[in-house]
Amino acid sequence: MIAFRGVGHTYRPLLGKRVRAVDDFSLDIAAGEVVGIAGPNGAGKTTLIATLLGFLNPSDGEVRIEGQAPRAYVERHGVSYLPELMALPTFWRVDNALRRLGVLAGVPAGELEATVTSVIDRVDLDEHRRKTIKALSKGNFQRLGLAQALLADNRVVVFDEPTHGLDPVWSNRFRDLVGELRRADRVIFIASHNLDELERLCDRVVIIDHGRMQRVVSIASAAVAATAWLMRVAIGGDLLPAHFASAEHLTDGTWLVRAADLEALNTGLAASLATGVRVTSVVPHESSLEHHFREAVRR
Amino acid sequence: MSPRPMRWLAYARWQLVDGAWQRLALPLVLAMLLAYGAFYSTKGMAAAHPDFWTNTDGRRFAFQLLRQAMGVFIPLAVLMGTNGMVAQDRQKGYFRFFFSKPVPVTGFYVSAFVAQGALVMAGAALVAALIGVRSTPQPMLGVALAAGLTFALLGSLLFLLSTLTYQDGLVFILVWMLTLIVRQLEPAMNAGHWLHSAVRVLPPTHRLDAVREALYAAQPVATADVWHVLAYGGACFVLALVALRRMPLSR
């Protein structure tokens, strides 16, 4: 559905140095996929999204959405987009902002009020609907951004740092929202610094650095790839090194153990339990995505 | 969402509201204040001579007042009306919201430009009407046309600059000043001087001034001047649309 083919982009300011923001990026995204994009600051995530939406023409390569140039696709069908850089005129009222953007999104006049009310309810902004944007907190403004992205039922959804400024409750609700949006004929593209969020939401995560794709991590297959685990032990921690050769005591009751795979972990765990060790929790030392990210982005 | 061509036209209602409050209100208030001040200064004379507004002096005064009011209103309304029209959306990032929607960029700005032009014409007619009500009837249609032609020429130039640079207002003022200086110097130059060629690419403000004066005075206008003004403005407008179409929204 979406194809990046050798996409590169160089910013050429009139004065100053040229900056190669994206370099030789290729990726195919099929309908139904939720794809994440992770990378450090300045890695090229937002530039990549700008080429996807047709805001920038790539210097090299091409982007296609259902075979069309991005601008042509967006002008015909629209894209549900929550930008990282949220900016709307501050004197606009929340409900009027949604009415305006609803008109642009192509919501029929007869359905506009109901649609605006529906998205306001969906992001729980009803008590703020008559406030100006200037009066909104960062989190509420972010929710307004989310609301405007939900005005139309588009097949391409792009979220750039979607939980930036949201409190934990709303970060969780955002995850539910992505679950609701997931559909067989829709692509959801999420750029985020939050690896945990991407790991929970995405089918694949693309890691980029210095504008280049470093690796594509398939979340389902990466989930079992952890080799280091944090084990919290209530009783018998001293017995762990007998079963996990490289067990390392970190803090009171917390041990770092290494196992080549899940089988080795469970064998060692069973042996430990049999000798009287009592374990309260076992979690991966770092998420599989985090592990990939650290390997891919070595600085 | 099924594609519905021209849906962006529905947004023109909001562009009219924004244009009226943010771009037109100040020039309108200034022109009104100027007119009010002038009427206030003639209060005594008008009271002493009930036929003041129908005699020659009164008519001449009203005409001068109209010229002064338009001299404030039209340039300011055109400058404020089109300054930053495209550049502001780009610079502040509003374009990310507008143009992720199924909206053609050119259509959106054509609609904004036309809405603003209509507001400037209506504002000029309103000022003329108010002056006419208080003194002697003024050529509202002529004044509206003069405002429209100014918008077509200078508004289009500013619209073009706004698609090309974030500093559109500053560049416009420089072009305007350059035009005034070059037109002052031009008669003193020998035939074949490069200034004669340079002057052709500058906005034909001298022709606009001639047309405007004729319209204020309800006199016939030189058609060639009108066409020249419209051709220059039209060329700027078309170039702006080409730039909008071809240049990236983000920089």
Coordinates of C-alpha atoms in Angstrom, one line a residue:
Chain A
M1 CA 0.0 0.0 0.0
I2 CA 2.9 2.4 0.8
A3 CA 6.2 2.1 -0.9
F4 CA 9.4 4.0 -0.2
R5 CA 12.0 3.3 -2.9
G6 CA 15.5 4.5 -2.3
V7 CA 14.2 7.7 -0.7
G8 CA 16.8 10.3 0.1
H9 CA 16.4 13.9 1.1
T10 CA 19.0 16.7 1.5
Y11 CA 18.1 20.0 3.0
R12 CA 19.8 22.8 1.1
P13 CA 19.7 26.1 3.0
L14 CA 20.6 29.2 1.2
L15 CA 23.3 29.9 3.8
G16 CA 24.9 27.1 5.7
K17 CA 25.7 23.4 5.3
R18 CA 23.7 20.9 3.4
V19 CA 22.1 18.3 5.6
R20 CA 21.4 14.8 4.4
A21 CA 18.4 14.0 6.5
V22 CA 17.3 10.7 4.8
D23 CA 19.4 8.4 2.7
D24 CA 18.5 5.5 0.5
F25 CA 15.4 4.5 2.5
S26 CA 13.3 1.6 1.1
L27 CA 10.4 0.0 2.7
D28 CA 7.1 -1.6 1.7
I29 CA 4.1 -1.4 4.0
A30 CA 1.1 -3.6 3.4
A31 CA -2.5 -2.8 4.2
G32 CA -3.4 -3.9 7.7
E33 CA 0.1 -3.3 9.2
V34 CA 1.0 -1.1 12.1
V35 CA 4.6 0.1 11.5
G36 CA 6.7 2.0 13.9
I37 CA 9.7 4.1 13.2
A38 CA 12.3 4.7 15.9
G39 CA 15.5 6.6 16.0
P40 CA 17.4 9.2 18.0
N41 CA 16.7 12.9 17.6
G42 CA 17.6 14.1 14.2
A43 CA 17.5 10.6 12.7
G44 CA 15.2 11.6 9.9
K45 CA 11.8 10.4 11.2
T46 CA 9.9 13.6 10.7
T47 CA 11.5 14.2 7.2
L48 CA 10.5 10.7 6.2
I49 CA 6.9 11.5 7.3
A50 CA 7.0 14.8 5.4
T51 CA 7.9 12.9 2.2
L52 CA 5.1 10.4 2.9
L53 CA 2.5 13.2 3.2
G54 CA 3.9 15.0 0.2
F55 CA 5.1 18.1 2.2
L56 CA 8.6 17.5 0.9
N57 CA 9.6 16.1 -2.4
P58 CA 12.4 13.6 -1.9
S59 CA 15.8 14.6 -3.5
D60 CA 16.2 10.9 -4.6
G61 CA 13.9 8.0 -5.0
E62 CA 10.2 8.0 -4.7
V63 CA 7.3 7.5 -2.3
R64 CA 4.0 5.9 -3.5
I65 CA 0.7 5.5 -1.7
E66 CA -1.5 3.0 -3.6
G67 CA 0.6 3.7 -6.6
Q68 CA 0.1 7.5 -6.5
A69 CA 2.5 10.3 -5.6
P70 CA 1.8 11.3 -2.0
R71 CA 0.5 14.8 -2.7
A72 CA -1.9 13.4 -5.3
Y73 CA -3.1 10.7 -2.9
V74 CA -3.5 13.1 0.1
E75 CA -5.4 15.7 -2.0
R76 CA -7.8 13.0 -3.2
H77 CA -8.2 10.8 -0.1
G78 CA -6.6 12.6 2.9
V79 CA -4.5 11.1 5.6
S80 CA -5.2 11.0 9.4
Y81 CA -2.2 12.8 10.6
L82 CA -1.1 13.9 14.1
P83 CA 2.1 16.0 13.7
E84 CA 4.9 16.2 16.2
L85 CA 5.0 19.9 15.9
M86 CA 1.5 20.9 16.9
A87 CA 0.6 24.3 15.7
L88 CA -2.8 25.9 15.2
P89 CA -3.9 29.5 15.6
T90 CA -4.1 30.0 19.3
F91 CA -7.3 32.1 19.2
W92 CA -9.3 29.3 17.6
R93 CA -11.8 27.6 19.9
V94 CA -11.5 23.9 20.3
D95 CA -14.9 23.0 18.8
N96 CA -14.4 25.6 16.0
A97 CA -11.0 24.2 15.2
L98 CA -12.6 20.8 14.8
R99 CA -15.4 22.2 12.7
R100 CA -12.9 23.9 10.4
L101 CA -10.7 20.9 10.1
G102 CA -13.8 18.7 9.7
V103 CA -14.9 20.8 6.7
L104 CA -11.4 20.4 5.2
A105 CA -11.5 16.6 6.0
G106 CA -14.6 16.4 3.8
V107 CA -17.1 15.7 6.6
P108 CA -20.5 16.4 5.0
A109 CA -22.2 19.5 6.4
G110 CA -25.1 17.5 7.8
E111 CA -22.8 15.3 9.8
L112 CA -20.3 17.9 10.9
E113 CA -21.7 18.7 14.4
A114 CA -22.2 15.0 15.2
T115 CA -18.7 14.1 14.0
V116 CA -17.2 17.0 16.0
T117 CA -19.1 15.9 19.2
S118 CA -18.1 12.3 18.6
V119 CA -14.3 13.0 18.4
I120 CA -14.5 15.4 21.3
D121 CA -16.1 12.7 23.4
R122 CA -13.6 10.1 22.1
V123 CA -10.7 12.1 23.4
D124 CA -12.6 13.4 26.4
L125 CA -12.3 17.1 25.6
D126 CA -15.9 18.0 26.3
E127 CA -15.2 20.3 29.3
H128 CA -12.6 22.2 27.1
R129 CA -14.6 22.4 23.9
R130 CA -15.4 26.1 24.2
K131 CA -11.8 27.1 25.3
T132 CA -9.4 28.7 23.0
I133 CA -6.4 26.6 22.0
K134 CA -4.2 29.1 23.9
A135 CA -6.0 28.0 27.1
L136 CA -5.3 24.3 26.6
S137 CA -2.6 22.5 28.5
K138 CA 0.1 20.6 26.5
G139 CA -1.7 17.3 27.0
N140 CA -5.1 18.6 26.1
F141 CA -3.7 20.2 22.9
Q142 CA -2.2 16.9 22.0
R143 CA -5.6 15.3 22.5
L144 CA -7.1 18.0 20.2
G145 CA -4.5 16.9 17.6
L146 CA -5.6 13.3 18.1
A147 CA -9.2 14.4 17.7
Q148 CA -8.6 16.1 14.4
A149 CA -6.9 13.1 13.1
L150 CA -10.0 11.0 13.9
L151 CA -12.4 13.3 12.0
A152 CA -12.3 11.2 8.8
D153 CA -12.1 7.5 8.2
N154 CA -8.9 7.5 6.2
R155 CA -6.9 4.4 5.1
V156 CA -3.6 5.9 6.0
V157 CA -3.0 7.0 9.6
V158 CA 0.3 8.7 10.6
F159 CA 1.1 9.6 14.2
D160 CA 4.3 11.5 14.9
E161 CA 5.3 11.3 18.6
P162 CA 1.6 10.7 19.5
T163 CA 2.0 10.4 23.3
H164 CA 4.2 13.4 23.7
G165 CA 2.7 15.4 26.5
L166 CA 0.0 12.9 27.4
D167 CA -0.3 11.6 30.9
P168 CA 0.0 7.9 31.7
V169 CA -3.8 7.4 31.6
W170 CA -4.0 8.9 28.1
S171 CA -0.9 7.1 26.9
N172 CA -2.8 3.9 27.7
R173 CA -5.9 5.1 26.1
F174 CA -3.9 6.0 23.0
R175 CA -2.9 2.3 22.8
D176 CA -6.6 1.3 22.9
L177 CA -7.3 3.8 20.2
V178 CA -4.7 2.3 17.9
G179 CA -6.2 -1.1 18.6
E180 CA -9.6 0.3 17.5
L181 CA -8.1 1.9 14.4
R182 CA -6.3 -1.2 13.3
R183 CA -8.1 -2.6 10.2
A184 CA -7.3 -4.9 7.4
D185 CA -7.4 -2.1 4.7
R186 CA -5.5 0.5 6.8
V187 CA -1.9 1.3 7.4
I188 CA -0.9 2.9 10.7
F189 CA 2.5 4.6 10.8
I190 CA 3.8 5.7 14.2
A191 CA 7.0 7.6 14.8
S192 CA 8.1 7.6 18.4
H193 CA 11.0 7.8 20.8
N194 CA 9.0 5.5 23.2
L195 CA 10.2 2.0 22.3
D196 CA 7.9 0.4 24.8
E197 CA 5.0 2.0 23.1
L198 CA 6.2 0.9 19.7
E199 CA 6.7 -2.6 20.9
R200 CA 3.2 -2.8 22.3
L201 CA 1.5 -1.3 19.2
C202 CA 3.4 -2.2 16.1
D203 CA 3.9 -5.3 13.9
R204 CA 7.2 -4.0 12.7
V205 CA 9.5 -1.3 13.8
V206 CA 12.0 0.4 11.5
I207 CA 15.1 1.7 13.3
I208 CA 16.8 4.6 11.5
D209 CA 19.8 6.7 12.4
H210 CA 21.6 9.4 10.5
G211 CA 18.8 9.1 7.9
R212 CA 19.6 5.5 7.0
M213 CA 17.5 2.5 7.8
Q214 CA 19.5 0.4 10.3
R215 CA 17.2 -2.5 10.7
V216 CA 13.6 -3.6 10.6
V217 CA 12.5 -5.5 13.7
S218 CA 9.5 -7.8 13.5
I219 CA 8.0 -7.5 17.0
A220 CA 6.4 -11.0 17.1
S221 CA 9.6 -12.8 16.4
A222 CA 11.7 -10.5 18.4
A223 CA 9.7 -11.0 21.6
V224 CA 11.4 -14.3 22.4
A225 CA 14.9 -13.2 21.6
A226 CA 15.8 -11.7 25.0
T227 CA 18.9 -13.3 26.6
A228 CA 19.3 -11.2 29.8
W229 CA 16.6 -11.2 32.5
L230 CA 16.0 -9.3 35.7
M231 CA 14.9 -11.7 38.4
R232 CA 13.5 -10.5 41.8
V233 CA 14.1 -13.1 44.4
A234 CA 12.4 -13.2 47.9
I235 CA 14.4 -16.2 49.3
G236 CA 17.6 -18.0 48.3
G237 CA 19.2 -15.5 46.0
D238 CA 22.6 -16.8 46.9
L239 CA 21.7 -20.1 45.3
L240 CA 21.1 -18.6 41.8
P241 CA 24.8 -18.7 40.6
A242 CA 24.7 -22.4 40.9
H243 CA 22.1 -22.5 38.2
F244 CA 22.9 -19.4 36.1
A245 CA 26.6 -19.3 35.7
S246 CA 26.7 -15.5 35.0
A247 CA 24.1 -14.5 37.6
E248 CA 25.0 -11.0 38.9
H249 CA 23.6 -9.5 42.1
L250 CA 22.4 -5.9 41.3
T251 CA 20.5 -4.6 44.2
D252 CA 18.8 -6.0 47.2
G253 CA 16.9 -9.1 45.9
T254 CA 17.4 -8.2 42.2
W255 CA 19.6 -10.4 40.1
L256 CA 20.7 -10.2 36.5
V257 CA 20.7 -13.7 34.9
R258 CA 21.7 -14.7 31.3
A259 CA 20.2 -17.5 29.4
A260 CA 20.8 -18.4 25.8
D261 CA 17.1 -18.9 25.1
L262 CA 13.8 -19.5 26.8
E263 CA 14.5 -23.1 27.2
A264 CA 17.7 -22.4 29.1
L265 CA 16.0 -19.8 31.2
N266 CA 13.2 -22.1 32.3
T267 CA 15.6 -25.0 33.0
G268 CA 17.7 -22.8 35.2
L269 CA 14.6 -21.4 36.9
A270 CA 13.1 -24.8 37.6
A271 CA 16.4 -26.0 39.1
S272 CA 16.6 -22.9 41.3
L273 CA 13.0 -23.3 42.5
A274 CA 13.7 -27.0 43.3
T275 CA 16.6 -25.9 45.6
G276 CA 14.3 -23.5 47.5
V277 CA 14.8 -20.3 45.6
R278 CA 11.6 -18.2 45.7
V279 CA 11.1 -15.8 42.8
T280 CA 8.7 -12.9 42.7
S281 CA 9.2 -11.8 39.1
V282 CA 11.2 -12.4 35.9
V283 CA 11.3 -9.7 33.2
P284 CA 13.6 -9.1 30.2
H285 CA 16.5 -6.9 31.2
E286 CA 15.8 -4.8 28.3
S287 CA 13.0 -5.1 25.8
S288 CA 13.9 -6.9 22.6
L289 CA 13.2 -3.7 20.7
E290 CA 15.4 -1.8 23.1
H291 CA 18.1 -4.4 22.5
H292 CA 17.9 -4.0 18.8
F293 CA 17.8 -0.2 19.1
R294 CA 20.9 -0.1 21.2
E295 CA 22.7 -2.4 18.8
A296 CA 21.6 -0.4 15.7
V297 CA 22.2 3.1 17.1
R298 CA 25.7 2.9 18.6
R299 CA 26.9 6.3 19.6
Chain B
M1 CA -14.2 9.5 2.9
S2 CA -15.4 9.7 -0.7
P3 CA -13.7 12.3 -2.8
R4 CA -15.8 15.3 -3.2
P5 CA -14.3 17.9 -5.5
M6 CA -14.4 21.6 -4.4
R7 CA -15.0 20.7 -0.8
W8 CA -12.4 23.3 0.1
L9 CA -14.9 25.9 -1.1
A10 CA -16.9 25.2 2.0
Y11 CA -13.9 26.5 4.0
A12 CA -14.2 29.9 2.3
R13 CA -16.8 30.8 5.0
W14 CA -14.0 30.5 7.7
Q15 CA -11.5 32.3 5.4
L16 CA -14.0 35.3 5.2
V17 CA -14.4 35.4 8.9
D18 CA -10.6 35.3 9.5
G19 CA -10.0 37.8 6.8
A20 CA -12.6 40.2 8.2
W21 CA -11.4 40.1 11.8
Q22 CA -7.7 39.6 11.4
R23 CA -6.9 41.4 8.2
L24 CA -9.6 43.9 7.4
A25 CA -10.8 45.3 10.8
L26 CA -7.8 47.5 11.5
P27 CA -7.7 49.3 8.1
L28 CA -11.4 49.8 8.3
V29 CA -11.3 51.3 11.8
L30 CA -8.4 53.6 10.8
A31 CA -10.3 54.8 7.7
M32 CA -13.4 55.4 9.8
L33 CA -11.4 57.3 12.4
L34 CA -9.9 59.5 9.7
A35 CA -13.3 60.2 8.2
Y36 CA -14.8 60.9 11.7
G37 CA -12.0 63.3 12.4
A38 CA -12.6 65.2 9.2
F39 CA -16.4 65.3 9.8
Y40 CA -15.8 66.5 13.3
S41 CA -13.6 69.4 12.0
T42 CA -16.4 70.5 9.7
K43 CA -19.2 70.2 12.2
G44 CA -19.3 74.0 12.8
M45 CA -19.2 74.9 9.2
A46 CA -21.9 72.4 8.2
A47 CA -24.1 73.6 11.0
A48 CA -23.6 77.3 9.9
H49 CA -24.2 76.5 6.2
P50 CA -26.9 73.8 5.8
D51 CA -26.1 73.6 2.0
F52 CA -22.4 73.0 2.7
W53 CA -22.4 69.5 1.4
T54 CA -24.2 70.4 -1.8
N55 CA -22.1 73.4 -2.8
T56 CA -18.8 73.2 -4.6
D57 CA -16.6 73.5 -1.5
G58 CA -18.4 70.8 0.3
R59 CA -18.3 68.4 -2.7
R60 CA -14.6 69.1 -3.1
F61 CA -14.0 68.5 0.6
A62 CA -15.9 65.2 0.5
F63 CA -14.0 64.1 -2.6
Q64 CA -10.7 64.9 -0.9
L65 CA -11.8 63.1 2.2
L66 CA -12.7 60.1 0.1
R67 CA -9.2 60.1 -1.5
Q68 CA -7.6 60.4 1.9
A69 CA -9.6 57.7 3.5
M70 CA -9.0 55.4 0.5
G71 CA -5.3 56.4 0.6
V72 CA -5.2 54.9 4.1
F73 CA -7.6 52.1 3.7
I74 CA -6.7 50.5 0.4
P75 CA -2.9 50.1 0.7
L76 CA -3.2 49.0 4.3
A77 CA -6.1 46.6 3.6
V78 CA -4.2 45.1 0.6
L79 CA -0.9 44.8 2.6
M80 CA -2.5 43.3 5.7
G81 CA -4.9 41.2 3.6
T82 CA -2.2 39.3 1.7
N83 CA 0.9 39.6 3.8
G84 CA 1.8 36.1 5.1
M85 CA -1.1 34.5 3.4
V86 CA 0.9 31.5 2.5
A87 CA 4.2 32.1 4.4
Q88 CA 2.5 32.2 7.8
D89 CA 0.9 28.8 7.3
R90 CA 4.2 27.4 6.3
Q91 CA 6.3 29.2 9.0
K92 CA 4.0 28.4 11.8
G93 CA 3.3 24.9 10.7
Y94 CA -0.5 25.2 10.2
F95 CA -0.1 23.6 6.8
R96 CA 0.4 20.2 8.4
F97 CA -3.2 20.2 9.6
F98 CA -4.7 21.8 6.5
F99 CA -2.9 19.8 3.8
S100 CA -3.1 16.4 5.4
K101 CA -6.8 16.8 4.6
P102 CA -8.1 16.1 1.1
V103 CA -7.6 19.7 0.0
P104 CA -5.7 21.0 -3.0
V105 CA -3.1 23.5 -1.9
T106 CA -3.8 25.8 -4.8
G107 CA -7.6 25.7 -4.4
F108 CA -7.2 26.5 -0.7
Y109 CA -5.2 29.6 -1.3
V110 CA -7.2 30.8 -4.4
S111 CA -10.2 30.7 -2.2
A112 CA -8.4 32.6 0.6
F113 CA -7.2 35.2 -2.0
V114 CA -10.6 35.7 -3.6
A115 CA -12.3 36.0 -0.2
Q116 CA -9.8 38.6 0.9
G117 CA -10.2 40.5 -2.3
A118 CA -14.0 40.6 -1.9
L119 CA -13.5 41.8 1.7
V120 CA -11.2 44.6 0.6
M121 CA -13.7 45.7 -2.1
A122 CA -16.6 45.5 0.3
G123 CA -14.7 47.5 2.9
A124 CA -13.8 50.2 0.5
A125 CA -17.4 50.5 -0.7
L126 CA -18.5 50.6 3.0
V127 CA -16.2 53.5 3.8
A128 CA -17.3 55.3 0.7
A129 CA -21.0 54.7 1.6
L130 CA -20.5 56.1 5.1
I131 CA -18.7 59.2 3.8
G132 CA -21.5 59.5 1.3
V133 CA -24.3 59.2 3.9
R134 CA -22.6 62.0 6.0
S135 CA -21.7 64.3 3.2
T136 CA -22.5 63.9 -0.5
P137 CA -23.0 60.6 -2.4
Q138 CA -19.7 58.9 -3.4
P139 CA -19.1 56.5 -6.3
M140 CA -19.2 53.3 -4.3
L141 CA -18.8 51.1 -7.3
G142 CA -15.9 53.1 -8.6
V143 CA -14.2 53.0 -5.2
A144 CA -14.8 49.2 -4.9
L145 CA -13.3 48.7 -8.4
A146 CA -10.3 50.8 -7.4
A147 CA -9.8 48.7 -4.3
G148 CA -10.3 45.5 -6.4
L149 CA -7.7 46.6 -9.0
T150 CA -5.2 47.5 -6.3
F151 CA -5.8 44.1 -4.7
A152 CA -5.4 42.5 -8.1
L153 CA -2.0 44.2 -8.7
L154 CA -0.3 44.6 -5.3
G155 CA -2.2 41.8 -3.6
S156 CA -1.2 39.3 -6.3
L157 CA 2.5 40.5 -6.0
L158 CA 2.4 40.0 -2.3
F159 CA 0.7 36.7 -2.7
L160 CA 3.5 35.6 -5.1
L161 CA 6.1 36.8 -2.6
S162 CA 4.3 34.9 0.2
T163 CA 4.7 31.7 -1.7
L164 CA 8.4 32.3 -2.2
T165 CA 9.7 33.7 1.1
Y166 CA 8.7 34.0 4.7
Q167 CA 9.8 37.7 4.5
D168 CA 7.1 38.6 2.0
G169 CA 6.1 41.8 3.7
L170 CA 9.6 43.1 3.9
V171 CA 10.4 42.2 0.3
F172 CA 7.1 43.7 -0.9
I173 CA 8.0 47.0 0.8
L174 CA 11.4 47.0 -0.8
V175 CA 9.9 46.3 -4.2
W176 CA 7.4 49.1 -3.7
M177 CA 10.0 51.6 -2.6
L178 CA 12.2 50.5 -5.5
T179 CA 9.3 51.1 -7.9
L180 CA 8.7 54.6 -6.5
I181 CA 12.4 55.5 -6.8
V182 CA 12.8 54.1 -10.3
R183 CA 9.7 55.8 -11.5
Q184 CA 11.0 59.1 -10.2
L185 CA 14.3 58.6 -11.9
E186 CA 13.0 57.2 -15.2
P187 CA 12.0 60.4 -17.0
A188 CA 15.5 61.8 -16.4
M189 CA 17.2 58.8 -18.0
N190 CA 18.4 58.7 -21.6
A191 CA 16.6 56.4 -24.1
G192 CA 18.2 53.0 -24.0
H193 CA 19.2 53.3 -20.3
W194 CA 18.8 50.0 -18.5
L195 CA 16.3 51.6 -16.1
H196 CA 13.8 51.8 -18.9
S197 CA 14.0 48.0 -19.2
A198 CA 14.1 47.4 -15.5
V199 CA 11.0 49.5 -15.0
R200 CA 9.0 47.1 -17.2
V201 CA 9.3 44.3 -14.6
L202 CA 8.2 46.5 -11.7
P203 CA 4.5 46.8 -10.8
P204 CA 2.8 49.5 -12.9
T205 CA 1.7 51.5 -9.9
H206 CA 1.6 54.7 -12.0
R207 CA -1.1 53.2 -14.3
L208 CA -2.9 52.0 -11.2
D209 CA -2.8 55.5 -9.7
A210 CA -4.3 57.0 -12.9
V211 CA -7.1 54.4 -13.0
R212 CA -7.8 54.9 -9.4
E213 CA -8.1 58.7 -9.6
A214 CA -10.5 58.3 -12.5
L215 CA -12.6 55.9 -10.6
Y216 CA -12.8 58.1 -7.5
A217 CA -13.9 61.0 -9.7
A218 CA -16.4 58.8 -11.6
Q219 CA -14.5 59.6 -14.8
P220 CA -13.9 57.2 -17.7
V221 CA -10.8 55.1 -17.2
A222 CA -8.1 54.3 -19.8
T223 CA -8.8 50.7 -20.8
A224 CA -5.1 50.1 -21.7
D225 CA -4.1 51.0 -18.1
V226 CA -6.7 48.6 -16.6
W227 CA -5.5 45.8 -18.8
H228 CA -1.9 46.5 -18.0
V229 CA -2.7 46.4 -14.3
L230 CA -4.7 43.2 -14.6
A231 CA -2.1 41.5 -16.8
Y232 CA 0.7 42.2 -14.3
G233 CA -1.5 41.1 -11.3
G234 CA -2.7 38.0 -13.3
A235 CA 0.9 37.0 -14.1
C236 CA 1.9 37.3 -10.5
F237 CA -1.1 35.3 -9.5
V238 CA -0.4 32.5 -12.0
L239 CA 3.2 32.4 -11.0
A240 CA 2.1 32.1 -7.3
L241 CA -0.1 29.1 -8.2
V242 CA 2.7 27.5 -10.1
A243 CA 5.0 28.0 -7.2
L244 CA 2.4 26.6 -4.8
R245 CA 2.1 23.6 -7.0
R246 CA 5.7 22.9 -7.5
M247 CA 7.4 24.0 -4.3
P248 CA 7.4 21.8 -1.2
L249 CA 5.1 22.9 1.6
S250 CA 7.7 22.1 4.2
R251 CA 11.2 23.6 4.2

